[in-house]
């Protein structure tokens, strides 16, 4: 999901939350339709509203929680997009850097182009440099995409189970409603097993000790959201240093293949040192 789409969903959820808090009927049924992008934030919103509808939970608190969640996700996505602007420009430079060796060696008086296209060794160097450049480009692109990706459903399982429980249904029924909505919206692969385990452990402990289950699940939801957004921020901070890896492994060897090695071969062939 793009940053623009996430922002549009955030605005819509915020508008519905404002209507609900003002006591105005909310037309949230328009969300309960087929999701165009499974595994997106839109699917998470639809699934949450479906659980609220099926369980009979008060819609205003649900929309407020969704609005807070979408606001935080949208804010983090904007911050991450700003942070990766520099690495994106660095990626373009990394791609072009090896090919700058050709005009540079030409200005210095070396016939690197003649060496590259005039001998089998030159062609081998050209192919190797092209392959290394492509590898570096793909590598850095994947690194940036991974740093920019944010999970669409942090805190999702404790949120939907807690919403169902807040409507007064039993724990078994709340689980059934939650998994039914999750499967309907194709979100089963996006629910983290750690969230399920932590939520179920807390529910069992709450049943033994009499702790309010819904309040604890709200705290678990907040903890998982904080953890997800923190990890996203850390990935972005580490990106600049990690980009040095493809630079050293791919870009510099490609530069040597296109610039230094042909220049040395040109010198040897010109001065007949290889004779």
Short mmCIF file of C-alpha atoms in Angstrom, two decimals:
data_model
loop_
_atom_site.label_atom_id
_atom_site.label_comp_id
_atom_site.label_asym_id
_atom_site.label_seq_id
_atom_site.Cartn_x
_atom_site.Cartn_y
_atom_site.Cartn_z
CA UNK A 1 0.00 0.00 0.00
CA UNK A 2 1.33 3.42 -0.97
CA UNK A 3 1.77 6.34 1.39
CA UNK A 4 -1.08 8.19 -0.36
CA UNK A 5 -3.50 5.28 0.08
CA UNK A 6 -2.59 4.96 3.75
CA UNK A 7 -3.18 8.68 4.23
CA UNK A 8 -6.61 8.43 2.57
CA UNK A 9 -7.62 5.55 4.84
CA UNK A 10 -6.38 7.47 7.88
CA UNK A 11 -8.50 10.48 6.93
CA UNK A 12 -11.61 8.35 6.42
CA UNK A 13 -11.21 6.56 9.75
CA UNK A 14 -10.56 9.86 11.54
CA UNK A 15 -13.72 11.36 10.00
CA UNK A 16 -15.83 8.39 11.09
CA UNK A 17 -14.35 8.50 14.59
CA UNK A 18 -15.26 12.20 14.86
CA UNK A 19 -18.83 11.43 13.77
CA UNK A 20 -19.11 8.60 16.31
CA UNK A 21 -17.76 10.74 19.15
CA UNK A 22 -20.32 13.43 18.28
CA UNK A 23 -23.14 10.87 18.45
CA UNK A 24 -23.87 11.02 14.73
CA UNK A 25 -24.69 7.71 12.98
CA UNK A 26 -21.60 6.44 11.21
CA UNK A 27 -21.95 4.93 7.71
CA UNK A 28 -19.20 2.41 8.40
CA UNK A 29 -21.01 -0.31 6.42
CA UNK A 30 -19.24 0.99 3.31
CA UNK A 31 -16.05 -0.51 4.76
CA UNK A 32 -17.62 -3.95 5.09
CA UNK A 33 -17.13 -4.81 1.44
CA UNK A 34 -14.63 -6.86 -0.51
CA UNK A 35 -11.13 -5.62 0.16
CA UNK A 36 -9.25 -4.69 -3.00
CA UNK A 37 -5.83 -5.29 -1.44
CA UNK A 38 -5.58 -8.25 0.97
CA UNK A 39 -3.08 -7.75 3.78
CA UNK A 40 -3.35 -3.96 3.66
CA UNK A 41 -4.30 -1.48 6.36
CA UNK A 42 -7.68 -1.26 4.64
CA UNK A 43 -8.19 -4.98 5.29
CA UNK A 44 -7.22 -4.48 8.94
CA UNK A 45 -9.81 -1.69 9.30
CA UNK A 46 -12.51 -3.78 7.60
CA UNK A 47 -11.74 -6.80 9.77
CA UNK A 48 -11.84 -4.74 12.98
CA UNK A 49 -15.17 -3.17 12.05
CA UNK A 50 -16.54 -6.58 11.12
CA UNK A 51 -15.70 -7.93 14.59
CA UNK A 52 -17.29 -4.85 16.18
CA UNK A 53 -20.45 -5.33 14.13
CA UNK A 54 -20.73 -9.08 14.74
CA UNK A 55 -20.11 -8.78 18.48
CA UNK A 56 -22.22 -5.68 19.00
CA UNK A 57 -19.35 -3.66 20.48
CA UNK A 58 -19.81 0.13 20.82
CA UNK A 59 -18.55 1.57 17.56
CA UNK A 60 -17.28 4.95 18.83
CA UNK A 61 -14.43 3.53 20.99
CA UNK A 62 -13.52 1.11 18.20
CA UNK A 63 -13.23 3.90 15.65
CA UNK A 64 -11.23 6.01 18.09
CA UNK A 65 -8.74 3.17 18.54
CA UNK A 66 -8.56 2.66 14.78
CA UNK A 67 -8.04 6.38 14.21
CA UNK A 68 -5.17 6.42 16.73
CA UNK A 69 -3.63 3.33 15.11
CA UNK A 70 -3.92 4.74 11.57
CA UNK A 71 -2.55 8.12 12.67
CA UNK A 72 0.54 6.50 14.18
CA UNK A 73 1.06 4.24 11.17
CA UNK A 74 0.62 7.15 8.76
CA UNK A 75 2.99 9.36 10.75
CA UNK A 76 5.65 6.67 10.82
CA UNK A 77 5.24 6.01 7.09
CA UNK A 78 5.80 9.72 6.36
CA UNK A 79 8.85 9.86 8.60
CA UNK A 80 10.31 6.75 6.98
CA UNK A 81 9.64 8.10 3.48
CA UNK A 82 11.53 11.29 4.35
CA UNK A 83 14.40 9.31 5.89
CA UNK A 84 14.91 7.06 2.84
CA UNK A 85 15.01 9.99 0.38
CA UNK A 86 18.78 10.25 0.90
CA UNK A 87 19.45 6.51 0.47
CA UNK A 88 17.30 6.53 -2.70
CA UNK A 89 19.53 9.22 -4.18
CA UNK A 90 22.60 7.29 -3.04
CA UNK A 91 21.26 4.23 -4.87
CA UNK A 92 21.09 6.20 -8.13
CA UNK A 93 24.66 7.38 -7.64
CA UNK A 94 25.82 3.85 -6.87
CA UNK A 95 24.31 2.65 -10.15
CA UNK A 96 25.97 5.40 -12.21
CA UNK A 97 29.34 5.39 -10.46
CA UNK A 98 30.98 2.49 -12.36
CA UNK A 99 30.10 3.99 -15.73
CA UNK A 100 31.64 7.32 -14.76
CA UNK A 101 34.97 5.53 -14.91
CA UNK A 102 34.89 5.55 -18.74
CA UNK A 103 34.83 9.33 -19.31
CA UNK A 104 37.22 9.79 -16.40
CA UNK A 105 39.87 7.48 -17.85
CA UNK A 106 39.33 9.02 -21.31
CA UNK A 107 40.04 12.49 -19.88
CA UNK A 108 43.22 11.11 -18.33
CA UNK A 109 44.35 9.86 -21.73
CA UNK A 110 43.70 6.13 -21.39
CA UNK A 111 42.00 4.14 -24.15
CA UNK A 112 39.73 2.18 -21.80
CA UNK A 113 36.89 2.05 -24.32
CA UNK A 114 39.17 0.52 -26.94
CA UNK A 115 40.36 -2.09 -24.46
CA UNK A 116 36.81 -2.98 -23.40
CA UNK A 117 35.40 -3.45 -26.89
CA UNK A 118 38.57 -4.53 -28.66
CA UNK A 119 39.56 -7.73 -26.87
CA UNK A 120 38.00 -10.80 -25.24
CA UNK A 121 39.38 -9.68 -21.89
CA UNK A 122 37.73 -6.31 -22.36
CA UNK A 123 34.37 -7.87 -23.17
CA UNK A 124 34.69 -10.10 -20.09
CA UNK A 125 35.40 -7.04 -17.95
CA UNK A 126 32.42 -5.22 -19.47
CA UNK A 127 30.06 -8.13 -18.80
CA UNK A 128 31.38 -8.54 -15.26
CA UNK A 129 30.99 -4.82 -14.52
CA UNK A 130 27.45 -4.80 -15.92
CA UNK A 131 26.51 -7.82 -13.82
CA UNK A 132 27.99 -6.32 -10.66
CA UNK A 133 26.22 -3.03 -11.30
CA UNK A 134 22.87 -4.78 -11.77
CA UNK A 135 23.44 -6.82 -8.62
CA UNK A 136 24.28 -3.69 -6.63
CA UNK A 137 21.20 -1.92 -7.98
CA UNK A 138 18.89 -4.82 -7.07
CA UNK A 139 20.55 -5.26 -3.69
CA UNK A 140 20.19 -1.63 -2.65
CA UNK A 141 16.61 -1.49 -3.95
CA UNK A 142 15.65 -4.48 -1.79
CA UNK A 143 17.40 -2.98 1.23
CA UNK A 144 15.51 0.30 0.84
CA UNK A 145 12.18 -1.48 0.29
CA UNK A 146 12.73 -3.59 3.41
CA UNK A 147 13.66 -0.55 5.49
CA UNK A 148 10.56 1.28 4.26
CA UNK A 149 8.11 -1.57 4.81
CA UNK A 150 5.88 -1.40 7.88
CA UNK A 151 3.70 -4.31 8.98
CA UNK A 152 0.01 -3.46 8.33
CA UNK A 153 -1.36 -5.20 11.42
CA UNK A 154 0.71 -4.67 14.58
CA UNK A 155 -1.35 -5.31 17.72
CA UNK A 156 -4.13 -6.71 15.56
CA UNK A 157 -4.98 -9.93 17.39
CA UNK A 158 -5.32 -8.44 20.90
CA UNK A 159 -7.30 -5.57 19.37
CA UNK A 160 -10.00 -7.66 17.70
CA UNK A 161 -10.32 -10.14 20.58
CA UNK A 162 -10.51 -7.27 23.06
CA UNK A 163 -13.19 -5.53 21.00
CA UNK A 164 -15.32 -8.68 20.95
CA UNK A 165 -14.86 -9.14 24.71
CA UNK A 166 -15.83 -5.52 25.35
CA UNK A 167 -19.25 -6.34 23.86
CA UNK A 168 -19.82 -8.90 26.60
CA UNK A 169 -19.36 -12.10 24.60
CA UNK A 170 -17.45 -15.04 26.08
CA UNK A 171 -13.80 -15.68 25.41
CA UNK A 172 -14.42 -18.68 23.16
CA UNK A 173 -16.99 -16.74 21.16
CA UNK A 174 -14.65 -13.74 20.91
CA UNK A 175 -11.89 -15.95 19.51
CA UNK A 176 -14.30 -17.51 17.00
CA UNK A 177 -15.56 -14.12 15.81
CA UNK A 178 -12.03 -12.78 15.51
CA UNK A 179 -10.73 -15.71 13.46
CA UNK A 180 -13.81 -15.70 11.26
CA UNK A 181 -13.21 -12.04 10.37
CA UNK A 182 -9.48 -12.63 9.97
CA UNK A 183 -10.07 -15.47 7.51
CA UNK A 184 -12.78 -13.56 5.64
CA UNK A 185 -10.32 -10.72 5.00
CA UNK A 186 -7.34 -12.98 4.23
CA UNK A 187 -5.31 -11.69 7.16
CA UNK A 188 -4.39 -15.00 8.78
CA UNK A 189 -0.82 -14.86 7.43
CA UNK A 190 -0.38 -11.31 8.76
CA UNK A 191 -1.25 -12.12 12.37
CA UNK A 192 2.00 -12.57 14.28
CA UNK A 193 2.26 -15.77 16.29
CA UNK A 194 3.96 -13.81 19.07
CA UNK A 195 0.84 -11.65 19.40
CA UNK A 196 -1.41 -14.70 19.57
CA UNK A 197 0.78 -16.40 22.18
CA UNK A 198 1.10 -13.27 24.33
CA UNK A 199 -2.64 -12.57 24.14
CA UNK A 200 -3.62 -16.13 25.01
CA UNK A 201 -1.11 -16.25 27.88
CA UNK A 202 -2.54 -13.03 29.28
CA UNK A 203 -6.14 -14.22 28.91
CA UNK A 204 -5.34 -17.40 30.85
CA UNK A 205 -3.54 -15.42 33.54
CA UNK A 206 -6.41 -12.93 33.76
CA UNK A 207 -8.92 -15.73 34.18
CA UNK A 208 -6.92 -17.14 37.08
CA UNK A 209 -6.28 -13.84 38.84
CA UNK A 210 -9.37 -11.80 37.99
CA UNK A 211 -7.48 -9.10 36.05
CA UNK A 212 -9.70 -7.13 33.59
CA UNK A 213 -9.06 -8.84 30.27
CA UNK A 214 -10.03 -6.01 27.92
CA UNK A 215 -7.77 -3.46 29.61
CA UNK A 216 -4.85 -5.86 29.43
CA UNK A 217 -5.44 -6.54 25.74
CA UNK A 218 -5.48 -2.80 25.05
CA UNK A 219 -2.07 -2.57 26.74
CA UNK A 220 -0.80 -5.52 24.67
CA UNK A 221 -2.03 -3.86 21.49
CA UNK A 222 -0.16 -0.66 22.35
CA UNK A 223 2.99 -2.62 23.16
CA UNK A 224 3.03 -4.45 19.83
CA UNK A 225 2.35 -1.23 17.89
CA UNK A 226 5.19 0.54 19.71
CA UNK A 227 7.52 -2.38 19.01
CA UNK A 228 6.65 -2.46 15.29
CA UNK A 229 7.13 1.28 14.79
CA UNK A 230 10.37 1.23 16.80
CA UNK A 231 11.75 -1.55 14.61
CA UNK A 232 10.81 0.45 11.49
CA UNK A 233 12.71 3.48 12.84
CA UNK A 234 15.76 1.36 13.64
CA UNK A 235 15.81 -0.17 10.14
CA UNK A 236 15.84 3.29 8.59
CA UNK A 237 18.67 4.47 10.85
CA UNK A 238 20.74 1.42 9.94
CA UNK A 239 20.11 1.79 6.21
CA UNK A 240 22.89 4.30 5.56
CA UNK A 241 25.55 1.99 7.00
CA UNK A 242 24.12 -1.11 5.32
CA UNK A 243 24.30 0.55 1.90
CA UNK A 244 28.09 0.47 2.24
CA UNK A 245 27.95 -3.32 1.79
CA UNK A 246 26.74 -3.35 -1.86
CA UNK A 247 28.99 -0.35 -2.48
CA UNK A 248 32.06 -2.34 -1.45
CA UNK A 249 30.97 -5.71 -2.84
CA UNK A 250 29.50 -4.60 -6.19
CA UNK A 251 30.06 -0.96 -7.10
CA UNK A 252 33.78 -0.59 -6.41
CA UNK A 253 34.70 -3.85 -8.21
CA UNK A 254 32.57 -2.72 -11.17
CA UNK A 255 34.41 0.62 -11.15
CA UNK A 256 37.73 -1.25 -11.19
CA UNK A 257 36.54 -3.41 -14.09
CA UNK A 258 35.53 -0.39 -16.19
CA UNK A 259 38.21 2.07 -15.15
CA UNK A 260 41.35 0.83 -13.49
CA UNK A 261 41.90 -2.55 -15.15
CA UNK A 262 41.32 -1.29 -18.74
CA UNK A 263 43.60 1.67 -18.01
CA UNK A 264 46.38 -0.66 -16.85
CA UNK A 265 45.91 -2.88 -19.91
CA UNK A 266 46.03 0.22 -22.11
CA UNK A 267 49.32 1.31 -20.53
CA UNK A 268 50.83 -2.14 -20.93
CA UNK A 269 49.77 -2.42 -24.56
CA UNK A 270 51.02 1.08 -25.37
CA UNK A 271 54.44 0.74 -23.74
CA UNK A 272 54.84 -2.91 -24.79
CA UNK A 273 55.68 -3.87 -21.22
CA UNK A 274 53.87 -7.10 -21.72
CA UNK A 275 56.29 -8.22 -24.45
#
